[in-house]
Coordinates of C-alpha atoms in Angstrom, one line a residue:
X1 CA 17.4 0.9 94.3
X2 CA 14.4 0.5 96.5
X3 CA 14.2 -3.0 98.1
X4 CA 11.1 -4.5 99.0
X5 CA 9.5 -7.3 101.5
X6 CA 11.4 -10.8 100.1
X7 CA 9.9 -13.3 102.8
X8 CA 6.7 -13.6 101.0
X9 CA 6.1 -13.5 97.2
X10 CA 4.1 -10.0 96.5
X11 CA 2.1 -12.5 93.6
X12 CA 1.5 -16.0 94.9
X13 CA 2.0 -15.4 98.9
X14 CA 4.7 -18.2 98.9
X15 CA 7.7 -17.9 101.5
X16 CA 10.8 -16.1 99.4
X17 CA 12.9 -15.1 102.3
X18 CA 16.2 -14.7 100.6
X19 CA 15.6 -15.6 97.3
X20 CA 15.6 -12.9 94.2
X21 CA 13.0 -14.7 92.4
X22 CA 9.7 -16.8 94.0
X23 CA 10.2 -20.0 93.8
X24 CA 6.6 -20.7 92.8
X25 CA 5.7 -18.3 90.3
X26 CA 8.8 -16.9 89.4
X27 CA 8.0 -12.8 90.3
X28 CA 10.9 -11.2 90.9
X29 CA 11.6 -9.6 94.5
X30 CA 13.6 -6.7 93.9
X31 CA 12.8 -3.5 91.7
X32 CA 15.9 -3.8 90.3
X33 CA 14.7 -7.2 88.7
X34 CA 11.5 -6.2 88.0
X35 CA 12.8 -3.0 85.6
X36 CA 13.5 -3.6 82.8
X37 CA 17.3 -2.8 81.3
X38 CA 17.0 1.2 80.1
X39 CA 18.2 1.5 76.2
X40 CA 21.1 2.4 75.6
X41 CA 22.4 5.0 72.9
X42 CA 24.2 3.9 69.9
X43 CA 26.8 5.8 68.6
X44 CA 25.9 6.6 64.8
X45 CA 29.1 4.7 63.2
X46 CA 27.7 1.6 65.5
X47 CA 24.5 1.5 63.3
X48 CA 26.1 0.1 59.6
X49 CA 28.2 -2.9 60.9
X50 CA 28.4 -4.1 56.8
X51 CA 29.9 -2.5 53.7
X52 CA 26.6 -0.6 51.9
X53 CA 25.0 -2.5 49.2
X54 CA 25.7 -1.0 46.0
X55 CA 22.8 -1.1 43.8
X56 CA 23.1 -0.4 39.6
X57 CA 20.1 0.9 37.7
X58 CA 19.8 -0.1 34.2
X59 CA 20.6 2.7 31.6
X60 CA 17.4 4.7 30.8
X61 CA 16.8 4.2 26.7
X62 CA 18.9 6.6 25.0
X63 CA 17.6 9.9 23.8
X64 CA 17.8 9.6 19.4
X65 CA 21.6 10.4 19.0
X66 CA 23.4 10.4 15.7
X67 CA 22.6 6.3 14.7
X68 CA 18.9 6.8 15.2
X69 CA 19.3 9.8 13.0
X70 CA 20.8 7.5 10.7
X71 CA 18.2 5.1 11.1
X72 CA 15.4 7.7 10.5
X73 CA 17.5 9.3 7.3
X74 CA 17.7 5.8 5.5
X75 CA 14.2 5.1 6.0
X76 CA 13.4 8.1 4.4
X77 CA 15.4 7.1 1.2
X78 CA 13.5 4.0 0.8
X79 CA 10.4 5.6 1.5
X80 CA 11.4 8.0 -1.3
X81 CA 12.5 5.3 -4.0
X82 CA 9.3 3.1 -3.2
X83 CA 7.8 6.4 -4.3
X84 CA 9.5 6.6 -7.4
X85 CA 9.3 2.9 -7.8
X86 CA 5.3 3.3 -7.6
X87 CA 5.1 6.3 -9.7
X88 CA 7.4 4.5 -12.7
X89 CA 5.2 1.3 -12.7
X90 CA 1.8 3.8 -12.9
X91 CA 4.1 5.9 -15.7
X92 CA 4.8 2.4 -17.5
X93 CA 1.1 1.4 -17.3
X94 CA 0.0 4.7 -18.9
X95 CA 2.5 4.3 -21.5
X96 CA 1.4 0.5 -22.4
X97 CA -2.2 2.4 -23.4
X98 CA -2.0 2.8 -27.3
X99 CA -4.4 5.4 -29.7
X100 CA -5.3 3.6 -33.0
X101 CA -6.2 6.6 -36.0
X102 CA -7.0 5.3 -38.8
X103 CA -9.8 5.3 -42.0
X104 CA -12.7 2.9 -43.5
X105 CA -12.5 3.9 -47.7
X106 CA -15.6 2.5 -49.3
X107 CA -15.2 1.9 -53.1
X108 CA -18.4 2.0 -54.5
X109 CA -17.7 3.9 -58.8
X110 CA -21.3 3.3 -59.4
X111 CA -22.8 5.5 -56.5
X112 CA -19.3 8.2 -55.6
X113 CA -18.6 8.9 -59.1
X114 CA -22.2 11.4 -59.4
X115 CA -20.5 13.3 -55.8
X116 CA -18.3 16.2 -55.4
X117 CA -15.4 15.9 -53.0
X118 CA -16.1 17.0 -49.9
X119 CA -19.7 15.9 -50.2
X120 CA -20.7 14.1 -47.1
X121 CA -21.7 10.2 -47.8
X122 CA -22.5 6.9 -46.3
X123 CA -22.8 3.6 -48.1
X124 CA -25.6 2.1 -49.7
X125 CA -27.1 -0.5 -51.0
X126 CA -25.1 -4.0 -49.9
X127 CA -22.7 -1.2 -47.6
X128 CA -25.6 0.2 -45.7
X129 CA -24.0 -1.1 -42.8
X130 CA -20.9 1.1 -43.2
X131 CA -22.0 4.8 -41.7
X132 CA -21.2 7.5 -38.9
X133 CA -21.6 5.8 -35.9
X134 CA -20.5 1.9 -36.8
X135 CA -18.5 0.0 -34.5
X136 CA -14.9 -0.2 -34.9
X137 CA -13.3 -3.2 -32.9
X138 CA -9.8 -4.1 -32.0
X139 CA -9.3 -7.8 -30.5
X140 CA -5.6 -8.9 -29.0
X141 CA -4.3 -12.2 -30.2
X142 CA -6.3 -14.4 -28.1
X143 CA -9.6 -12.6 -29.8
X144 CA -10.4 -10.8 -26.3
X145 CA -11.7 -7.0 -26.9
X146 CA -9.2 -4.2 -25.6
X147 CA -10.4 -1.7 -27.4
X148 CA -13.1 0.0 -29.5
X149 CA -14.5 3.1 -31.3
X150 CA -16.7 4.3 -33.6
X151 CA -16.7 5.8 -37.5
X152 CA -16.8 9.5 -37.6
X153 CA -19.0 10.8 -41.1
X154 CA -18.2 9.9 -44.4
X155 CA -16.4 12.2 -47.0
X156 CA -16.0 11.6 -50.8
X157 CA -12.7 11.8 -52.0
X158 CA -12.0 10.9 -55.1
X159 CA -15.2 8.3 -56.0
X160 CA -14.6 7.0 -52.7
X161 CA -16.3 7.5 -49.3
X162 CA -14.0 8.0 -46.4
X163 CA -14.2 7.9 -42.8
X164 CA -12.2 8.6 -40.1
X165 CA -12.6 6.7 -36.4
X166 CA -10.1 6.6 -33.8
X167 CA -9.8 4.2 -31.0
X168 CA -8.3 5.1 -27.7
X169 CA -6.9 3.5 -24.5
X170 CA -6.2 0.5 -26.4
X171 CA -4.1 -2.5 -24.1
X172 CA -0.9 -3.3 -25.2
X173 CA -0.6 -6.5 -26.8
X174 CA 1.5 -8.4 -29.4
X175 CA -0.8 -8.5 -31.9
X176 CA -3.7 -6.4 -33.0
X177 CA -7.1 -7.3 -35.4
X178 CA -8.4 -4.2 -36.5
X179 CA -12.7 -5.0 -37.7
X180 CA -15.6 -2.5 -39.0
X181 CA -18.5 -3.8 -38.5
X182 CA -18.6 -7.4 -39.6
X183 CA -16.5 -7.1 -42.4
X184 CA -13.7 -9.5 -41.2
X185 CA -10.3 -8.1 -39.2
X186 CA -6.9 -7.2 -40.7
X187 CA -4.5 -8.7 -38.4
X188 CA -1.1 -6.6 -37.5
X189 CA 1.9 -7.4 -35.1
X190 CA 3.2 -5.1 -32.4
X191 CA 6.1 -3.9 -34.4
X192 CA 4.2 -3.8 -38.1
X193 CA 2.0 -0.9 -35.6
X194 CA 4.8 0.9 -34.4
X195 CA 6.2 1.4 -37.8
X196 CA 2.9 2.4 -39.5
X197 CA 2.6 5.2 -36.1
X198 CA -0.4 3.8 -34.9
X199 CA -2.6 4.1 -38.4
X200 CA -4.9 1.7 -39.7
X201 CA -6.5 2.2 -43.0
X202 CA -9.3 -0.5 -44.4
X203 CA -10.5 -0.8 -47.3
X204 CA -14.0 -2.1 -48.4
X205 CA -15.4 -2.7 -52.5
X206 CA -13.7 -2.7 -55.4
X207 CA -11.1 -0.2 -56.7
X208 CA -11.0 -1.2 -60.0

């Protein structure tokens, strides 16, 4: 150790003799004071003096497994029976959509007696508004239109004219009124058209 001058104080000036430290300023006197400590090595098993921390990460999410499988598989049966649901109620709505057939006969002795059958015909006279072409309407029981057509040409059969129309797409409903032209409706419930198969036949004139 290397000792230096201690009667005065190397910073101040102040009289130190014998002392380690000045009195005044507090230097110290010796270079062993003045140094400081050297570090010292610690031993590696000095370094952890507590018991490691143990730390737990949460799970990651589970890859899909069987249950999600399971998951996936019954959503896929719903999805297929809201299919079939769907498709039944568009099935049922088609099926609620009727097809009227059905014939106007015009009775007229004095003018179809003179024809052939077969001979193509229309009415006349007071019937001149019966023809190919008139409107054939067919109201629900609240008198709302839901559906229509029109006559097809006339045919003598008989002494009578006849003709055909057909009237498609009709809604379903519990009651029907069948009209040509303006010649007033013939009225006919749900079941009275199911037994008849859907066919309407009017009559207009007298038969006698």
């Amino acid at each position: 150790m290397t000792t230096i001058d201690t009667r005065y104080c190397p910073s101040c000036g102040s009289p130190t003799e014998g002392m380690t430290f000045c009195g005044e300023c507090g230097t110290p006197l010796t270079a062993a004071a003045a140094t400081p400590p050297p570090l010292q090595a610690v031993s590696p098993h000095q370094v952890m003096t507590h018991e490691p921390q143990v730390i737990t990460a949460a799970p990651a999410h589970a890859l899909p497994g069987k249950s999600s499988r399971g998951k996936y598989l019954v959503i896929g049966v719903l999805a297929s029976i809201a299919a079939l649901v769907a498709f039944g109620a568009i099935a049922g709505a088609a099926q609620s959509k009727h097809t009227i057939k059905g014939t106007m006969t015009l009775y007229d002795s004095e003018t179809y007696d003179y024809y052939e059958n077969g001979d193509g015909c229309s009415g006349e006279g007071g019937y001149g508004d019966i023809d190919e072409g008139t409107d054939v309407r067919v109201k629900d029981a609240s008198g709302d239109l839901i559906g229509s057509g029109r006559l097809e040409s006339g045919t003598v059969e008989g002494g009578t004219c006849v003709f055909d129309f057909t009237v498609d797409d009709v809604d379903d409903a519990s009651y029907y009124s069948v009209e040509v032209s303006y010649r007033g409706d013939l009225s006919f419930s749900k079941s009275e058209m199911d037994d008849n198969g859907w066919q309407v036949d009017v009559t207009l004139g007298d038969d006698s």
